[in-house]
Amino acid sequence: LHFLFSGAKMIKNIISKSLGFIGYTIQYGCIAHCAFEYIGELVVCSGPSMEPTIQNHDVVFSERLSCHLYCIEKGDIVIAKNPSDPKMNICKRVIGLEGDKVCTSSSSDIFKTHTYVPKGHIWLEGDNIKNSTDSRSYGPVPYALIRGRVCFKVWPFHNAGTFGKSPNERVPRNV
Amino acid sequence: MLQGHLPACGCLTAAILALGSYQPFFNASSQELMRPSLNPEGRQASDIVLLNRWSVRNYQVQRGDVVSLISPKDPQQKIIKRVIALEGDIVKTRGYKNRHVKIPGGHFWIEGDHYGHSFDSNNFGPVSLGLLHARATHIIWPPQRWQKIYPTLPKGHRLLPSANDSSMDEDNE
């Protein structure tokens, strides 16, 4: 009887420790989820469309607060859901906000064409103009597809730091 | 000291996430546009619907589902509409700039049930699936209108049957 009693006590001990462990895992999981959802996340970028600013396989930190507070500005680099495939993400620079006039013709065209960014949308372009599918192919992107604003690069270390302005003259200056 | 608060924070977060999966939705302005399936008596009595966010985590919706999505014209507003067409379908539009629209990849076509007074794809065109927020599964208030919402295409919808989809024929006008 004594043996059975100590056996039951041991099982009860194991169960309470496991439940405690599961409880802590759930709590830390929830906090991590809130951090990724509302504060920021690390993103591995792939593709050549943002060279030379962001190279293939660079790791950047993107913060979520700007898109929740609706203060994304022209010239910001953002991570957004791909309008043609919501499970993929794209990393581009904001060239125009709603109401802005953007140039849709390339620099080699003789006749320049312009369009106005509709309400609730933004115009995105990659820094690598020649090798980027962006708003010039799929049109203006709804603001709500933005996931975060890229604030600094964390990898590779020798290039780490914040980002400057676009290397192209595509971001219209405010007059 | 933080250790004492951590379990409370954890429980609160878990509760928010659990509720986030199902949310009651109440929006007086957009209810007008889904009569008579939602709000048959107008603004005097607005319906409250239950939204399931978990079922759209992979962006899979059926034609005829009632869904809530972020408005493409105003990112701070959500609208409830019915899914009429998915990518690859061809829709005959009402009041859009083109008579027929083929839905591009990653987009879908939504319409309010109340023809003529609806702010939907006939205004702003096909909508990206990334704007999808949740699927409306039940009407939960008022109690006499408690019902499950089934995915049905409204009579008189203008979805053209695609060549390999013979089951669409009975829903056409």
Tab-separated table of C-alpha atoms in Angstrom:
chain	number	residue	atom	x	y	z
A	1	LEU	CA	0.000	0.000	0.000
A	2	HIS	CA	2.840	2.338	0.879
A	3	PHE	CA	4.406	1.574	-2.518
A	4	LEU	CA	1.172	2.404	-4.370
A	5	PHE	CA	0.806	5.650	-2.435
A	6	SER	CA	4.332	6.890	-3.255
A	7	GLY	CA	3.858	5.833	-6.907
A	8	ALA	CA	0.671	7.898	-7.184
A	9	LYS	CA	2.423	10.856	-5.554
A	10	MET	CA	5.255	10.597	-8.110
A	11	ILE	CA	2.801	10.538	-11.055
A	12	LYS	CA	0.969	13.531	-9.599
A	13	ASN	CA	4.316	15.351	-9.312
A	14	ILE	CA	5.193	14.625	-12.947
A	15	ILE	CA	1.757	15.768	-14.149
A	16	SER	CA	1.884	19.033	-12.203
A	17	LYS	CA	5.410	19.763	-13.475
A	18	SER	CA	4.338	19.065	-17.074
A	19	LEU	CA	1.297	21.286	-16.727
A	20	GLY	CA	3.476	24.015	-15.259
A	21	PHE	CA	5.891	23.694	-18.152
A	22	ILE	CA	3.061	23.773	-20.725
A	23	GLY	CA	1.579	26.787	-18.953
A	24	TYR	CA	4.838	28.722	-19.149
A	25	THR	CA	5.302	27.750	-22.819
A	26	ILE	CA	1.835	29.046	-23.663
A	27	GLN	CA	2.415	32.300	-21.788
A	28	TYR	CA	5.753	33.002	-23.460
A	29	GLY	CA	4.287	31.951	-26.817
A	30	CYS	CA	1.469	34.472	-26.406
A	31	ILE	CA	3.884	37.244	-25.465
A	32	ALA	CA	6.111	36.397	-28.446
A	33	HIS	CA	3.059	36.479	-30.733
A	34	CYS	CA	2.071	39.910	-29.412
A	35	ALA	CA	5.630	41.151	-29.877
A	36	PHE	CA	5.728	39.978	-33.515
A	37	GLU	CA	2.256	41.310	-34.223
A	38	TYR	CA	2.519	44.732	-32.618
A	39	ILE	CA	6.201	45.586	-32.216
A	40	GLY	CA	8.391	44.174	-34.990
A	41	GLU	CA	9.975	41.163	-36.619
A	42	LEU	CA	13.193	40.074	-38.321
A	43	VAL	CA	12.796	39.429	-42.035
A	44	VAL	CA	15.129	37.619	-44.432
A	45	CYS	CA	14.951	39.347	-47.807
A	46	SER	CA	15.470	37.485	-51.042
A	47	GLY	CA	15.618	38.747	-54.588
A	48	PRO	CA	17.444	41.513	-56.422
A	49	SER	CA	14.675	44.125	-56.559
A	50	MET	CA	16.024	46.346	-53.779
A	51	GLU	CA	19.723	46.357	-54.723
A	52	PRO	CA	21.985	48.058	-53.810
A	53	THR	CA	20.089	49.069	-50.650
A	54	ILE	CA	19.139	45.514	-49.638
A	55	GLN	CA	20.975	42.558	-51.169
A	56	ASN	CA	19.806	38.979	-51.502
A	57	HIS	CA	19.774	37.108	-48.116
A	58	ASP	CA	20.094	40.275	-46.010
A	59	VAL	CA	18.290	40.262	-42.669
A	60	VAL	CA	16.384	43.395	-41.707
A	61	PHE	CA	14.235	44.438	-38.766
A	62	SER	CA	10.779	45.731	-39.641
A	63	GLU	CA	8.616	47.486	-37.093
A	64	ARG	CA	4.841	47.180	-36.973
A	65	LEU	CA	3.955	50.340	-35.059
A	66	SER	CA	4.056	52.677	-38.089
A	67	CYS	CA	1.503	50.702	-40.017
A	68	HIS	CA	-0.844	50.394	-37.013
A	69	LEU	CA	-0.558	54.146	-36.408
A	70	TYR	CA	-0.888	54.994	-40.114
A	71	CYS	CA	2.331	57.030	-40.285
A	72	ILE	CA	4.117	55.426	-43.241
A	73	GLU	CA	5.843	58.142	-45.274
A	74	LYS	CA	7.166	58.590	-48.799
A	75	GLY	CA	10.665	57.162	-49.077
A	76	ASP	CA	10.093	54.472	-46.408
A	77	ILE	CA	10.987	50.895	-47.227
A	78	VAL	CA	8.067	48.634	-46.337
A	79	ILE	CA	7.260	44.935	-46.215
A	80	ALA	CA	3.818	44.243	-47.690
A	81	LYS	CA	1.708	41.247	-48.728
A	82	ASN	CA	2.068	40.515	-52.422
A	83	PRO	CA	-1.182	41.720	-54.057
A	84	SER	CA	-1.046	38.790	-56.495
A	85	ASP	CA	-0.362	36.164	-53.804
A	86	PRO	CA	-1.245	37.038	-50.204
A	87	LYS	CA	0.936	34.273	-48.776
A	88	MET	CA	4.096	35.898	-50.157
A	89	ASN	CA	5.623	39.172	-49.015
A	90	ILE	CA	7.327	41.916	-50.980
A	91	CYS	CA	9.890	44.479	-49.824
A	92	LYS	CA	9.756	47.780	-51.714
A	93	ARG	CA	10.096	51.531	-51.240
A	94	VAL	CA	7.091	53.835	-50.968
A	95	ILE	CA	7.209	56.228	-53.912
A	96	GLY	CA	3.785	57.827	-53.538
A	97	LEU	CA	0.919	58.027	-51.027
A	98	GLU	CA	-2.787	58.503	-51.801
A	99	GLY	CA	-3.383	61.541	-53.965
A	100	ASP	CA	0.226	61.782	-55.188
A	101	LYS	CA	1.118	61.984	-58.854
A	102	VAL	CA	3.540	59.234	-59.924
A	103	CYS	CA	5.367	58.772	-63.194
A	104	THR	CA	4.509	55.460	-64.833
A	105	SER	CA	6.761	55.693	-67.872
A	106	SER	CA	10.370	54.597	-67.751
A	107	SER	CA	13.203	57.053	-68.233
A	108	SER	CA	13.788	55.819	-71.799
A	109	ASP	CA	10.256	56.720	-72.972
A	110	ILE	CA	9.832	59.916	-74.962
A	111	PHE	CA	6.299	60.670	-73.756
A	112	LYS	CA	5.977	60.711	-69.991
A	113	THR	CA	2.797	59.268	-68.513
A	114	HIS	CA	1.545	59.965	-65.023
A	115	THR	CA	-1.127	58.574	-62.774
A	116	TYR	CA	-2.608	59.580	-59.430
A	117	VAL	CA	-2.479	57.144	-56.535
A	118	PRO	CA	-6.105	56.384	-55.518
A	119	LYS	CA	-7.481	56.829	-51.995
A	120	GLY	CA	-6.412	54.127	-49.554
A	121	HIS	CA	-3.513	52.947	-51.764
A	122	ILE	CA	0.253	53.483	-52.072
A	123	TRP	CA	2.715	53.215	-54.953
A	124	LEU	CA	5.678	50.883	-54.394
A	125	GLU	CA	8.852	50.529	-56.422
A	126	GLY	CA	12.050	48.563	-55.869
A	127	ASP	CA	15.372	50.446	-55.772
A	128	ASN	CA	16.689	48.212	-58.581
A	129	ILE	CA	14.509	49.843	-61.241
A	130	LYS	CA	15.577	47.573	-64.071
A	131	ASN	CA	14.919	44.334	-62.186
A	132	SER	CA	11.858	44.801	-60.018
A	133	THR	CA	8.188	43.836	-60.374
A	134	ASP	CA	6.341	46.460	-58.433
A	135	SER	CA	3.478	48.941	-58.803
A	136	ARG	CA	4.602	49.611	-62.367
A	137	SER	CA	3.285	46.109	-63.206
A	138	TYR	CA	0.510	45.414	-60.676
A	139	GLY	CA	-0.673	48.935	-59.988
A	140	PRO	CA	-1.173	50.778	-56.707
A	141	VAL	CA	-1.220	48.586	-53.603
A	142	PRO	CA	-3.929	48.957	-50.896
A	143	TYR	CA	-2.497	50.470	-47.716
A	144	ALA	CA	-3.901	47.632	-45.586
A	145	LEU	CA	-1.548	45.111	-47.248
A	146	ILE	CA	1.477	46.750	-45.574
A	147	ARG	CA	2.936	44.575	-42.816
A	148	GLY	CA	5.735	46.745	-41.469
A	149	ARG	CA	8.322	49.439	-42.073
A	150	VAL	CA	11.932	48.338	-42.473
A	151	CYS	CA	14.024	50.417	-40.122
A	152	PHE	CA	17.475	48.879	-40.102
A	153	LYS	CA	19.590	46.054	-41.448
A	154	VAL	CA	21.027	43.541	-38.968
A	155	TRP	CA	22.944	41.211	-41.286
A	156	PRO	CA	25.564	41.323	-42.772
A	157	PHE	CA	27.264	43.182	-39.921
A	158	HIS	CA	29.603	45.203	-42.093
A	159	ASN	CA	26.616	46.769	-43.840
A	160	ALA	CA	24.341	47.009	-40.808
A	161	GLY	CA	22.581	50.255	-40.001
A	162	THR	CA	19.694	52.449	-41.024
A	163	PHE	CA	18.708	53.168	-44.605
A	164	GLY	CA	19.139	56.359	-46.582
A	165	LYS	CA	17.163	57.814	-49.417
A	166	SER	CA	16.420	56.054	-52.667
A	167	PRO	CA	19.387	55.907	-55.057
A	168	ASN	CA	16.982	56.811	-57.895
A	169	GLU	CA	15.267	60.118	-58.464
A	170	ARG	CA	11.856	58.405	-58.266
A	171	VAL	CA	10.692	59.717	-54.903
A	172	PRO	CA	9.102	63.085	-55.692
A	173	ARG	CA	10.324	65.921	-53.496
A	174	ASN	CA	7.686	67.868	-51.614
A	175	VAL	CA	7.242	71.313	-53.191
B	1	MET	CA	8.344	41.162	-9.548
B	2	LEU	CA	7.714	40.651	-13.225
B	3	GLN	CA	7.340	36.909	-12.622
B	4	GLY	CA	4.172	37.561	-10.628
B	5	HIS	CA	2.588	39.494	-13.480
B	6	LEU	CA	3.673	37.149	-16.230
B	7	PRO	CA	0.950	34.522	-15.661
B	8	ALA	CA	-1.693	37.262	-15.713
B	9	CYS	CA	-0.314	38.758	-18.929
B	10	GLY	CA	-0.117	35.320	-20.463
B	11	CYS	CA	-3.720	34.489	-19.605
B	12	LEU	CA	-4.967	37.837	-20.891
B	13	THR	CA	-3.119	37.385	-24.168
B	14	ALA	CA	-4.436	33.861	-24.584
B	15	ALA	CA	-7.989	35.123	-23.969
B	16	ILE	CA	-7.565	37.891	-26.541
B	17	LEU	CA	-6.221	35.432	-29.119
B	18	ALA	CA	-9.052	32.966	-28.465
B	19	LEU	CA	-11.664	35.684	-28.832
B	20	GLY	CA	-9.874	37.019	-31.856
B	21	SER	CA	-10.663	33.798	-33.654
B	22	TYR	CA	-14.381	34.517	-33.299
B	23	GLN	CA	-15.566	38.097	-33.130
B	24	PRO	CA	-18.995	39.685	-33.103
B	25	PHE	CA	-19.187	42.347	-35.776
B	26	PHE	CA	-21.379	45.393	-35.630
B	27	ASN	CA	-21.174	48.172	-38.165
B	28	ALA	CA	-24.259	50.302	-38.717
B	29	SER	CA	-23.169	51.969	-41.959
B	30	SER	CA	-22.267	48.892	-43.944
B	31	GLN	CA	-25.284	46.860	-42.776
B	32	GLU	CA	-27.474	48.873	-45.176
B	33	LEU	CA	-25.706	47.362	-48.124
B	34	MET	CA	-26.424	43.715	-47.412
B	35	ARG	CA	-30.245	43.856	-47.207
B	36	PRO	CA	-32.231	41.683	-47.190
B	37	SER	CA	-29.883	38.908	-46.056
B	38	LEU	CA	-28.510	41.114	-43.248
B	39	ASN	CA	-30.544	43.970	-41.749
B	40	PRO	CA	-33.943	43.394	-43.346
B	41	GLU	CA	-35.554	46.215	-41.361
B	42	GLY	CA	-32.960	48.878	-42.029
B	43	ARG	CA	-31.184	50.928	-39.391
B	44	GLN	CA	-33.811	50.425	-36.706
B	45	ALA	CA	-32.410	46.971	-35.962
B	46	SER	CA	-28.844	46.178	-37.028
B	47	ASP	CA	-27.808	42.550	-37.187
B	48	ILE	CA	-24.801	41.317	-35.275
B	49	VAL	CA	-22.868	38.545	-37.010
B	50	LEU	CA	-20.224	36.158	-35.742
B	51	LEU	CA	-16.954	36.225	-37.669
B	52	ASN	CA	-14.609	33.294	-37.963
B	53	ARG	CA	-11.036	34.497	-38.494
B	54	TRP	CA	-9.397	31.079	-38.297
B	55	SER	CA	-11.086	29.765	-41.460
B	56	VAL	CA	-9.523	32.441	-43.670
B	57	ARG	CA	-5.965	32.106	-42.386
B	58	ASN	CA	-5.008	30.466	-45.726
B	59	TYR	CA	-7.130	32.885	-47.756
B	60	GLN	CA	-9.495	30.108	-48.854
B	61	VAL	CA	-13.018	31.287	-49.521
B	62	GLN	CA	-15.861	29.890	-51.613
B	63	ARG	CA	-18.072	31.706	-54.067
B	64	GLY	CA	-21.157	32.846	-52.153
B	65	ASP	CA	-19.436	33.224	-48.743
B	66	VAL	CA	-20.233	36.344	-46.755
B	67	VAL	CA	-16.887	37.795	-45.702
B	68	SER	CA	-15.551	40.819	-43.869
B	69	LEU	CA	-12.547	42.583	-45.327
B	70	ILE	CA	-10.605	45.819	-44.935
B	71	SER	CA	-11.982	48.459	-47.289
B	72	PRO	CA	-9.580	49.141	-50.184
B	73	LYS	CA	-10.562	52.806	-50.044
B	74	ASP	CA	-10.112	53.267	-46.290
B	75	PRO	CA	-7.697	51.009	-44.360
B	76	GLN	CA	-9.367	51.894	-41.051
B	77	GLN	CA	-12.766	50.523	-42.053
B	78	LYS	CA	-14.021	46.991	-42.492
B	79	ILE	CA	-16.851	46.063	-44.839
B	80	ILE	CA	-19.035	42.946	-45.121
B	81	LYS	CA	-19.823	41.664	-48.609
B	82	ARG	CA	-20.527	38.443	-50.469
B	83	VAL	CA	-17.838	36.727	-52.564
B	84	ILE	CA	-19.132	36.441	-56.130
B	85	ALA	CA	-16.051	35.360	-58.086
B	86	LEU	CA	-12.545	34.074	-57.458
B	87	GLU	CA	-9.360	34.371	-59.493
B	88	GLY	CA	-9.756	33.260	-63.108
B	89	ASP	CA	-13.548	33.802	-63.183
B	90	ILE	CA	-15.176	36.287	-65.530
B	91	VAL	CA	-17.785	38.651	-64.103
B	92	LYS	CA	-20.322	40.813	-65.929
B	93	THR	CA	-20.154	44.071	-64.024
B	94	ARG	CA	-22.772	46.680	-63.067
B	95	GLY	CA	-21.472	50.180	-63.395
B	96	TYR	CA	-17.776	49.345	-63.532
B	97	LYS	CA	-15.482	50.847	-66.165
B	98	ASN	CA	-15.270	47.529	-68.086
B	99	ARG	CA	-18.271	45.429	-69.042
B	100	HIS	CA	-16.535	42.104	-68.357
B	101	VAL	CA	-13.688	41.593	-65.914
B	102	LYS	CA	-11.465	38.562	-65.581
B	103	ILE	CA	-10.362	38.337	-61.970
B	104	PRO	CA	-6.532	38.444	-61.768
B	105	GLY	CA	-4.482	36.042	-59.634
B	106	GLY	CA	-4.676	36.614	-55.881
B	107	HIS	CA	-7.858	38.727	-56.181
B	108	PHE	CA	-11.591	38.182	-55.785
B	109	TRP	CA	-14.842	39.978	-56.645
B	110	ILE	CA	-17.279	41.030	-53.946
B	111	GLU	CA	-20.773	42.460	-54.123
B	112	GLY	CA	-23.336	43.604	-51.616
B	113	ASP	CA	-26.680	41.811	-51.840
B	114	HIS	CA	-28.552	45.089	-52.188
B	115	TYR	CA	-28.199	45.959	-55.850
B	116	GLY	CA	-27.747	49.612	-56.677
B	117	HIS	CA	-26.732	50.935	-53.260
B	118	SER	CA	-23.631	48.922	-52.643
B	119	PHE	CA	-20.039	50.105	-52.346
B	120	ASP	CA	-18.353	47.006	-53.701
B	121	SER	CA	-16.247	45.642	-56.544
B	122	ASN	CA	-18.523	47.391	-59.015
B	123	ASN	CA	-16.950	50.590	-57.668
B	124	PHE	CA	-13.359	49.662	-56.944
B	125	GLY	CA	-12.769	46.528	-59.010
B	126	PRO	CA	-11.296	43.181	-57.958
B	127	VAL	CA	-9.939	43.151	-54.407
B	128	SER	CA	-6.690	41.517	-53.252
B	129	LEU	CA	-7.130	38.413	-51.086
B	130	GLY	CA	-4.672	39.958	-48.612
B	131	LEU	CA	-7.440	42.297	-47.451
B	132	LEU	CA	-9.602	39.401	-46.318
B	133	HIS	CA	-10.334	39.591	-42.592
B	134	ALA	CA	-12.889	36.936	-41.621
B	135	ARG	CA	-15.836	34.845	-42.790
B	136	ALA	CA	-19.310	35.552	-41.367
B	137	THR	CA	-20.721	32.247	-40.152
B	138	HIS	CA	-23.842	33.076	-38.090
B	139	ILE	CA	-26.233	35.916	-37.379
B	140	ILE	CA	-26.383	36.054	-33.582
B	141	TRP	CA	-28.618	39.084	-32.858
B	142	PRO	CA	-31.538	39.728	-32.769
B	143	PRO	CA	-32.464	36.302	-31.396
B	144	GLN	CA	-35.386	35.800	-33.795
B	145	ARG	CA	-32.898	36.102	-36.681
B	146	TRP	CA	-30.453	33.534	-35.280
B	147	GLN	CA	-29.324	31.479	-38.295
B	148	LYS	CA	-26.291	29.996	-39.960
B	149	ILE	CA	-25.130	31.886	-43.043
B	150	TYR	CA	-24.692	29.512	-45.982
B	151	PRO	CA	-22.560	30.280	-49.024
B	152	THR	CA	-25.136	30.949	-51.761
B	153	LEU	CA	-24.782	33.060	-54.834
B	154	PRO	CA	-27.691	35.541	-55.016
B	155	LYS	CA	-30.277	35.169	-57.808
B	156	GLY	CA	-29.390	37.369	-60.679
B	157	HIS	CA	-25.666	37.263	-59.984
B	158	ARG	CA	-23.534	37.915	-63.001
B	159	LEU	CA	-20.832	35.310	-62.764
B	160	LEU	CA	-20.240	33.671	-66.093
B	161	PRO	CA	-19.849	29.896	-65.905
B	162	SER	CA	-16.339	28.782	-66.651
B	163	ALA	CA	-15.810	26.016	-69.181
B	164	ASN	CA	-14.860	23.334	-66.660
B	165	ASP	CA	-17.434	24.144	-63.950
B	166	SER	CA	-20.849	22.725	-64.844
B	167	SER	CA	-22.331	23.070	-61.333
B	168	MET	CA	-22.671	26.846	-61.793
B	169	ASP	CA	-25.471	26.505	-64.383
B	170	GLU	CA	-28.399	26.297	-61.938
B	171	ASP	CA	-27.463	29.599	-60.265
B	172	ASN	CA	-27.483	31.682	-63.431
B	173	GLU	CA	-30.270	34.149	-64.207
